[in-house]
Coordinates of C-alpha atoms in Angstrom, one line a residue:
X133 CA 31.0 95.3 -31.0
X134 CA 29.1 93.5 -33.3
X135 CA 31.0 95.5 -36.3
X136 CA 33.8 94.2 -35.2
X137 CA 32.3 90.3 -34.9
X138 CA 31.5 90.7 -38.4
X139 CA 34.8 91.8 -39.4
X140 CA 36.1 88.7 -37.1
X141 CA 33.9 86.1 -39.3
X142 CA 34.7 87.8 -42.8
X143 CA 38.5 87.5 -41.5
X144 CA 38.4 83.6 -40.4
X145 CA 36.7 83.0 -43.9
X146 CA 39.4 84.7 -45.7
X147 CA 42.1 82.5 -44.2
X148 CA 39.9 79.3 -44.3
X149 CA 42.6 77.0 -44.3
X150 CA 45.2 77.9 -41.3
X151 CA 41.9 78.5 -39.3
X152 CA 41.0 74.6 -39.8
X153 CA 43.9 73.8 -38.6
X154 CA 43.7 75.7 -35.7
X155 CA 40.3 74.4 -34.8
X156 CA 40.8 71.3 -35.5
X157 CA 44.3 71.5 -33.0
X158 CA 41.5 73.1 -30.6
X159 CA 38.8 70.0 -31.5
X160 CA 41.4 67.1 -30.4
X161 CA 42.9 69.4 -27.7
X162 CA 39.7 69.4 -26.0
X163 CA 38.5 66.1 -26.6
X164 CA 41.5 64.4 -24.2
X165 CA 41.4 66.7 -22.3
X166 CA 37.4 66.3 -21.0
X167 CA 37.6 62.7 -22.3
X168 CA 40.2 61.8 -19.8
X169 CA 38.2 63.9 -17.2
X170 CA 35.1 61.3 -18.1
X171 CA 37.4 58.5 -18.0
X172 CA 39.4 59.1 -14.9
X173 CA 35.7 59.8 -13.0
X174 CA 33.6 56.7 -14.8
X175 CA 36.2 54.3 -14.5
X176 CA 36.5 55.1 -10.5
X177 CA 32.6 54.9 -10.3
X178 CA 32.8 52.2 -12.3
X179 CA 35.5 50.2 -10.1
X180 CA 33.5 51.8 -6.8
X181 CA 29.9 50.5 -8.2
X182 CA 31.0 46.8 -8.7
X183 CA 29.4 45.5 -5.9
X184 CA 26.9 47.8 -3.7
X185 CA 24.9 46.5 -0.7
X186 CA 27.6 44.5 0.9
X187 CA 28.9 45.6 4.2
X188 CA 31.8 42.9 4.6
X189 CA 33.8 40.5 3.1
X190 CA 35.1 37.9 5.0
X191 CA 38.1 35.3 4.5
X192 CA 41.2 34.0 5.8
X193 CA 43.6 36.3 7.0
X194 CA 45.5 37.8 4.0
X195 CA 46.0 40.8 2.7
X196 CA 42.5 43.5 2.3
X197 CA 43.6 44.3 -1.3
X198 CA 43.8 40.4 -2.1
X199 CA 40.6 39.3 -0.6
X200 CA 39.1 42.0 -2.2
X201 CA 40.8 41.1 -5.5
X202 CA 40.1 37.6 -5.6
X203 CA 36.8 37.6 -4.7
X204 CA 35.4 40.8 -6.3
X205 CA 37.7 40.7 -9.2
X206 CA 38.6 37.2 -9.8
X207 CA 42.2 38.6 -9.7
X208 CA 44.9 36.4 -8.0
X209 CA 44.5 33.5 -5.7
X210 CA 43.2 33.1 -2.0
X211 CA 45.4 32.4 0.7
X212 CA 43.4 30.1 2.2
X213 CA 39.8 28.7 3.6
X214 CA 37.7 29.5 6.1
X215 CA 35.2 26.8 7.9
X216 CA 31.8 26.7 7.2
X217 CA 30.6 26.4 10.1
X218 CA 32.0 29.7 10.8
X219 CA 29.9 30.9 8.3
X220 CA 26.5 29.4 9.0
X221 CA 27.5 30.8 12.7
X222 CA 27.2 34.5 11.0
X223 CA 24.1 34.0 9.1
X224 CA 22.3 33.1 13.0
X225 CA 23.9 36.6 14.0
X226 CA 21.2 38.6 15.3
X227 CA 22.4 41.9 12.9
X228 CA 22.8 40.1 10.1
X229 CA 20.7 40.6 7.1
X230 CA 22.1 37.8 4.5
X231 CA 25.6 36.2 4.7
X232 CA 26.4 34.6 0.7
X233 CA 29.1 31.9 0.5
X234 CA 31.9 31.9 -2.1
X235 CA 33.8 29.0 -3.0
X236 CA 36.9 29.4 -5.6
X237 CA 39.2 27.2 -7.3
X238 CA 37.7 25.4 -10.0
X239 CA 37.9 27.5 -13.8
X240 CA 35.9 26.8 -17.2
X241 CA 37.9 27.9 -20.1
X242 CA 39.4 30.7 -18.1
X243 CA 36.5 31.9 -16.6
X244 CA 35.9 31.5 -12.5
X245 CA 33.9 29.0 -11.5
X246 CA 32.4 30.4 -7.9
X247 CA 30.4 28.0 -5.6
X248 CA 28.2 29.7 -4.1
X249 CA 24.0 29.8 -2.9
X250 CA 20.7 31.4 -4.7
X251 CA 21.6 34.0 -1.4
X252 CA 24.2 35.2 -4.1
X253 CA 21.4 36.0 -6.6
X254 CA 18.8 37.7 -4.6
X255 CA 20.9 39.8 -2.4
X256 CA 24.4 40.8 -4.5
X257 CA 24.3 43.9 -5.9
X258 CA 26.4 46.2 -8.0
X259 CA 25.8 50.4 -9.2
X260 CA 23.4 51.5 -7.5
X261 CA 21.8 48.6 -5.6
X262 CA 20.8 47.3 -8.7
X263 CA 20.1 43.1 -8.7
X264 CA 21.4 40.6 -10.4
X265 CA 18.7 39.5 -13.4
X266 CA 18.7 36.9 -15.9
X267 CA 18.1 37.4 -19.5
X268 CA 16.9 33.7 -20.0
X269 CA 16.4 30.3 -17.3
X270 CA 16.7 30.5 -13.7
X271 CA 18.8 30.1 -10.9
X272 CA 20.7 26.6 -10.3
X273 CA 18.2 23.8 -8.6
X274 CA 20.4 20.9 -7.8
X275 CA 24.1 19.8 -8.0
X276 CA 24.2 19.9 -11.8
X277 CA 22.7 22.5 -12.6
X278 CA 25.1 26.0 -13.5
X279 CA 24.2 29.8 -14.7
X280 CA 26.9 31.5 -16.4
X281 CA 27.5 35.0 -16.7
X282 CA 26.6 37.3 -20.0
X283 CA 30.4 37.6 -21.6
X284 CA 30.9 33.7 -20.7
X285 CA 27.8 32.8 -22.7
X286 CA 28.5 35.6 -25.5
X287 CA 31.8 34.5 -25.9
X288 CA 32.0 30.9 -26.1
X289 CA 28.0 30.9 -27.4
X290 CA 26.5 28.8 -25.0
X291 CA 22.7 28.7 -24.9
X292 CA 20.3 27.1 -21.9
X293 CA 20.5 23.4 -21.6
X294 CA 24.5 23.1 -23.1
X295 CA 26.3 20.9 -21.1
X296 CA 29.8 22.4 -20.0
X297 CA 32.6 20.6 -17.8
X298 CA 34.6 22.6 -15.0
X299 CA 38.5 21.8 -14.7
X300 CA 40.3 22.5 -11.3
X301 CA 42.6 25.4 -10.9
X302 CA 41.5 28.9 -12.0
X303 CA 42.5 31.1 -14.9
X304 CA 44.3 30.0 -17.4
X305 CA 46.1 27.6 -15.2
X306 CA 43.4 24.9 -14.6
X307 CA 43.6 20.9 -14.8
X308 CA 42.7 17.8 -14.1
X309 CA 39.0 18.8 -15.9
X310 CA 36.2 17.1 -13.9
X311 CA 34.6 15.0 -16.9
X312 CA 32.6 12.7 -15.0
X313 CA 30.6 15.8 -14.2
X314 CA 29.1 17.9 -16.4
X315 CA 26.9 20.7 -15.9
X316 CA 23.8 21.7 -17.4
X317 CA 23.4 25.6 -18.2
X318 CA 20.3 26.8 -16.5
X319 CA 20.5 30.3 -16.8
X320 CA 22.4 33.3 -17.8
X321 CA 22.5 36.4 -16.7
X322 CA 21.7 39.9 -17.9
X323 CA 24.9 42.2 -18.7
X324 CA 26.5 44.1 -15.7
X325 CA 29.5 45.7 -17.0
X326 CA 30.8 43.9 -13.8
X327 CA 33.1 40.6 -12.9
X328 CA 30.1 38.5 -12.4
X329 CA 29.6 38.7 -16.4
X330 CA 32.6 36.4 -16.5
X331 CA 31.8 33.8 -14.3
X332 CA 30.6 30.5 -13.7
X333 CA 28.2 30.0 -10.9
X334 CA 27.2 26.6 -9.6
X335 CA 26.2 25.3 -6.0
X336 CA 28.2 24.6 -2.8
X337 CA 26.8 20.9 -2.8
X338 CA 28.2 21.0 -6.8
X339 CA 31.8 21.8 -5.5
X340 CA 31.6 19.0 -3.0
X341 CA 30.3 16.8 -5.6
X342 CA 33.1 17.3 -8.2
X343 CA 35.9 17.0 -5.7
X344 CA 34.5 13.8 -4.2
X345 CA 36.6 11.0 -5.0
X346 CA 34.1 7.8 -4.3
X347 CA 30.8 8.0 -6.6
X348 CA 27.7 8.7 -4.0
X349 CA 24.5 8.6 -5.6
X350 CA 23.1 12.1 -6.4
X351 CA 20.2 12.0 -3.7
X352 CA 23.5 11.9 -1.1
X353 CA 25.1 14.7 -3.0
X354 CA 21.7 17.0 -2.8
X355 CA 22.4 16.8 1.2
X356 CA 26.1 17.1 1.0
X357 CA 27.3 19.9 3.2
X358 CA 31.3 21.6 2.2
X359 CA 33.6 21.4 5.0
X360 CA 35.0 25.3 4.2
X361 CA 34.7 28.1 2.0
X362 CA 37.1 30.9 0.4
X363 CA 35.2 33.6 1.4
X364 CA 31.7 35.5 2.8
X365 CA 29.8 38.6 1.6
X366 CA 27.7 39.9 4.5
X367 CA 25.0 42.1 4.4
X368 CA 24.0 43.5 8.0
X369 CA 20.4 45.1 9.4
X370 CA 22.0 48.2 11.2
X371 CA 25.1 50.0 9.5
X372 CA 26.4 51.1 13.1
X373 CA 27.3 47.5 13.6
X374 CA 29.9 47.3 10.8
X375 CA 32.8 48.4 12.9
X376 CA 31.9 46.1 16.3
X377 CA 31.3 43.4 13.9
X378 CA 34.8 43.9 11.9
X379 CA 36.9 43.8 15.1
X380 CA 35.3 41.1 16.3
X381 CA 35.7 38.6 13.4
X382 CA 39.3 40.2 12.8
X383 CA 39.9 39.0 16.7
X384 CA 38.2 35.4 16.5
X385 CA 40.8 33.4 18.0
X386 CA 39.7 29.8 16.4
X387 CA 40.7 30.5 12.8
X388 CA 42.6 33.2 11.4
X389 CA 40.5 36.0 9.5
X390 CA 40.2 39.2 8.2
X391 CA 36.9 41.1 7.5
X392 CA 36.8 43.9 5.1
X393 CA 34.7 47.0 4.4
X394 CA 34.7 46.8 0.6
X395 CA 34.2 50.9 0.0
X396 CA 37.6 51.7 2.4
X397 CA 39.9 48.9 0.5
X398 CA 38.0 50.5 -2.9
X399 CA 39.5 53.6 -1.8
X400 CA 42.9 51.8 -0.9
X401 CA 43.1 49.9 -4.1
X402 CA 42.3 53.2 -5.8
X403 CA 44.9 55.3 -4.4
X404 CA 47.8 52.9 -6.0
X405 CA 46.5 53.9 -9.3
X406 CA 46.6 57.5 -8.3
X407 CA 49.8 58.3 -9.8
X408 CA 49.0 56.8 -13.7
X409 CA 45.8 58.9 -13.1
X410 CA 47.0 61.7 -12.4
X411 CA 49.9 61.2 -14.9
X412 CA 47.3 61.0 -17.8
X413 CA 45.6 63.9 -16.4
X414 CA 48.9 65.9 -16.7
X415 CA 49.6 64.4 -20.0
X416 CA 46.2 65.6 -21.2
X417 CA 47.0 69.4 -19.4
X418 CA 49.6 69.5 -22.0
X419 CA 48.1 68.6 -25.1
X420 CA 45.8 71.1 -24.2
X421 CA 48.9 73.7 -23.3
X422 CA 49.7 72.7 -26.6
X423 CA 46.8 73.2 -28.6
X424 CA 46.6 76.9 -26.9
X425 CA 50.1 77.5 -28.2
X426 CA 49.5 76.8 -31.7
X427 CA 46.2 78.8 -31.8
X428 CA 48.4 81.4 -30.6
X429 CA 51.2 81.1 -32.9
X430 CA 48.3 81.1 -35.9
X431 CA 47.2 84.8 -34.7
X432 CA 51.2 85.8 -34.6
X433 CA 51.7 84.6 -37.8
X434 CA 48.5 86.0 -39.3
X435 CA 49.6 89.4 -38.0
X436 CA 52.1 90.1 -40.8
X437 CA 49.7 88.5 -43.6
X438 CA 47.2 91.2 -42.0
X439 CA 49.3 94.2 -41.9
X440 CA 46.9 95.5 -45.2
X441 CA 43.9 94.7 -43.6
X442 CA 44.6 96.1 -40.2
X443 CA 45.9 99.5 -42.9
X444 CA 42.4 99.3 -44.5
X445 CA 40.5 99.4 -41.4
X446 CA 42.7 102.0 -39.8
X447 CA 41.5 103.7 -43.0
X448 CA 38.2 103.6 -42.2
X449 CA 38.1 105.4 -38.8
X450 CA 39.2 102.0 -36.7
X451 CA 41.1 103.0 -33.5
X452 CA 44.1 101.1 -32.5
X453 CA 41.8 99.8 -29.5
X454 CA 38.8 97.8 -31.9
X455 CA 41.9 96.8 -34.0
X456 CA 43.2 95.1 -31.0
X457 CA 39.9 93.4 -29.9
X458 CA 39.5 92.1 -33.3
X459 CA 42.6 89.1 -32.0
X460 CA 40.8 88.8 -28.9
X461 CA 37.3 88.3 -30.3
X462 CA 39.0 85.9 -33.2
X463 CA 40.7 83.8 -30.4
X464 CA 37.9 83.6 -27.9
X465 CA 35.8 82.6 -31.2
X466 CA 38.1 79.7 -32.3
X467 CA 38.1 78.6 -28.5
X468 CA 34.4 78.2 -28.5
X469 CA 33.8 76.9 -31.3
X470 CA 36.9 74.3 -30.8
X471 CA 35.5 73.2 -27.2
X472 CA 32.0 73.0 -28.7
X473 CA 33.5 70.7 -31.7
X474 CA 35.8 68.6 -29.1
X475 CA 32.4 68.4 -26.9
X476 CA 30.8 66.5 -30.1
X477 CA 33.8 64.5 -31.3
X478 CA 33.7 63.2 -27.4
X479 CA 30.2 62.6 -27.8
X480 CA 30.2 60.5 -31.0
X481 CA 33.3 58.5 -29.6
X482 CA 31.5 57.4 -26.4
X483 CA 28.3 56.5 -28.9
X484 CA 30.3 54.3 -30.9
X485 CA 33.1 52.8 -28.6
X486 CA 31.0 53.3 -24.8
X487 CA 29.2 50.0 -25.6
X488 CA 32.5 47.9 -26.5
X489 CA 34.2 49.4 -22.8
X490 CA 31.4 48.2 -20.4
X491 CA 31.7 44.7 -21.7
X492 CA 35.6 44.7 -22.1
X493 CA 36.7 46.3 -19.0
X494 CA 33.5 47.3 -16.7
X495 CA 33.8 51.3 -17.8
X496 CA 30.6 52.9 -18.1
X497 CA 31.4 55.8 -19.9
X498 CA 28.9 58.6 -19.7
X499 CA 28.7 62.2 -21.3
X500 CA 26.4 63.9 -18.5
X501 CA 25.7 67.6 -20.2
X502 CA 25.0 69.2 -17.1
X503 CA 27.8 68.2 -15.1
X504 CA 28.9 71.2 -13.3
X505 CA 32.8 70.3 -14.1
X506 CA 32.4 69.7 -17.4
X507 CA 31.2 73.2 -18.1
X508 CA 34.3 74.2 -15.5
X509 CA 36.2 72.8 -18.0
X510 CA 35.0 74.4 -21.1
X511 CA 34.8 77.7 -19.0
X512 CA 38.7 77.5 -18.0
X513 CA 39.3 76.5 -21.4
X514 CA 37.0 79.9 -23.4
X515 CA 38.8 81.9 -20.8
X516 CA 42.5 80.6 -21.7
X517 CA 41.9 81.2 -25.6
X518 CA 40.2 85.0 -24.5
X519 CA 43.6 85.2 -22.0
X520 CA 45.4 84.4 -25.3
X521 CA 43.9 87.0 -27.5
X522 CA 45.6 89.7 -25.5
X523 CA 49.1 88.9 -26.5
X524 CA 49.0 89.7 -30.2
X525 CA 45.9 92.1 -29.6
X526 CA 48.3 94.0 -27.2
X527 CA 51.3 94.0 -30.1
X528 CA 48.8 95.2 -32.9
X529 CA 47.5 98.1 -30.6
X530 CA 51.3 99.2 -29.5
X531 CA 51.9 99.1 -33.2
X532 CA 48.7 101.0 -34.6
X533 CA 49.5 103.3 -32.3
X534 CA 53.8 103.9 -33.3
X535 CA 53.2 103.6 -37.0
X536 CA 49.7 104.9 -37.7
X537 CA 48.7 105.2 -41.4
X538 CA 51.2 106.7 -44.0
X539 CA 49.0 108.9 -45.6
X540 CA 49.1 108.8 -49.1

């Protein structure tokens, strides 16, 4: 056998060129097809892992995948409000850990603006219960004081102690710009790969203040509590109460609202996008197929170019059977060797481009070696290219063995 791997190497070197092309068909083949793998199973975790340690979300009765949306994602608009006394009656809740107020409609420059408590900061979490940190400041103090989210500072280069002024409306759609009351930055936070890097985070009493249409002086504002609220995150002690706690608030007859486990509308939310996933999984199945058939067609069409060398070797005492395993050694070969070349191609791609997806759109792309599917993979595809071999090793041995060698 290893005769015959020797004779496989001395062969691939001879043909050089159509060889290349063959790996590199293999290289790319590869590379989409475990890159989309990565993709479809980081951007999932990804999506799952932006906020962790929250057992509900509470807001007005809408729709789960809207709540969620809107205040999770900063995507589309709420419905409506909920009362806040309703919410200070959940925090007194015996199995409740932490209930955090949020409070949307306001926008900077297209970025949320959420009002909310320093609750927000020491309890919300995101990946794996990891907390939200600042890379510079604090948390807000008073009315006018804000903390703004890494890709808002980044991107529009603020620094502590900028003054910025929130407008009314959210997205791209805001007005009426609250210029009698500008902010001071305070803080900004670390990098999450999450929402909260582009948002705007100010007080409850700072929403109140800005929406107040007679001019208080700022020692009334400090004490100013808001009427309602968009929404709740709440945290409980004991897990077994989610459910009793759910259909209770979902049956609270003085204001319309809808509690959420976050996880199950995850789940929901995901399913909707099940289709393009598996589309692009399909899409990468084929490329692959692909890449198979023209590694494949390159050992057909060497077979005529090698008709002298597969004479030589017959010459030298090789039975039709090693003349046939040389094509399935040689495509088993070129398999390997393309998987292990795709493998590093995927490698240097997530090293150069991984950094500019967690900031852009919250992927955290990740190239875990010893990932048991991974190698499933790169098993499935060795064992297609071996599967592969066979064809034009079985058509060389049916044809050592009907022509032999003319003797001469």
């Amino acid at each position: 056998m290893k005769f015959l791997f020797t004779l496989t190497l001395q062969s691939i070197a001879f043909r050089k060129t159509t060889v290349g092309l063959s790996l590199f068909s293999i290289m790319i083949s590869v590379t989409l097809l475990v890159g989309v793998n990565r993709l479809r199973v980081d951007a999932k975790q990804s999506f799952q892992n932006t906020i962790s340690n929250i057992d509900l979300i509470v807001g007005a009765k809408t729709g789960a995948s809207q709540l969620l949306l809107s205040t999770v994602f900063h995507q589309g608009f709420p419905s409506n409000n909920i009362s806040y006394r309703f919410f200070t009656s959940m925090q007194q809740k015996q199995d409740v850990a932490f209930a955090i107020p949020i409070s949307l409609g306001d926008s900077h420059r297209g970025f949320r603006v959420i009002g909310t408590s320093k609750d927000f900061f020491q309890h919300f979490k995101y990946g794996n219960k990891q907390q939200l940190t600042l890379t510079s400041g604090q948390t807000f103090a008073s009315a006018s004081d804000v903390v703004v989210g890494y890709h808002v500072a980044k991107k529009l280069g603020y620094h502590i102690g900028d003054n910025i002024v929130v407008a009314h409306g959210m997205g791209e759609t805001s007005f009426d710009p609250h210029d009698d009351h500008p902010f001071t930055i305070v803080g900004i936070l670390k990098p999450t790969g999450t929402p909260v890097d582009k948002a705007v985070y100010v007080s409850l009493q700072a929403i109140e203040k800005i929406h107040l249409e007679n001019h208080e002086s700022a020692d009334d504002m400090e004490q100013l509590k808001p009427i309602s609220i968009t929404a709740m995150f709440i945290g409980l002690k004991n897990k077994v109460a989610i459910f009793g706690l759910q259909r209770a608030i979902n049956e609270y007859k003085k204001e319309p609202l809808l509690a959420i486990i976050p996880g199950l509308t995850f789940y929901e939310i995901w399913n909707l996008v099940a289709v393009a996933e598996k589309a692009l999984w399909i899409i990468s199945i084929f490329v692959f197929i692909a890449g198979m058939l023209g590694l494949l067609t390159l050992i057909l069409t060497s077979m005529r170019e090698r008709t002298y060398e597969i004479a030589v070797l017959r010459s030298q005492g090789a039975t039709p059977r090693q003349i046939a395993w040389l094509f399935v050694i040689e495509s088993t070969f070129l398999t390997v060797v393309g998987s292990l070349l795709g493998l590093f191609l995927l490698w240097l791609l997530i090293l150069a481009f991984g950094g500019i997806l967690q900031p852009a759109f919250g992927i955290s792309l990740t190239f875990p070696i010893s990932d048991p599917k991974l190698w499933k993979i790169i098993g499935s595809v060795c064992i297609a290219g071996f599967v592969i071999g066979w064809i034009p090793a079985i058509m060389a041995y049916r044809k050592t063995l009907q022509q032999g060698l003319t003797p001469a």
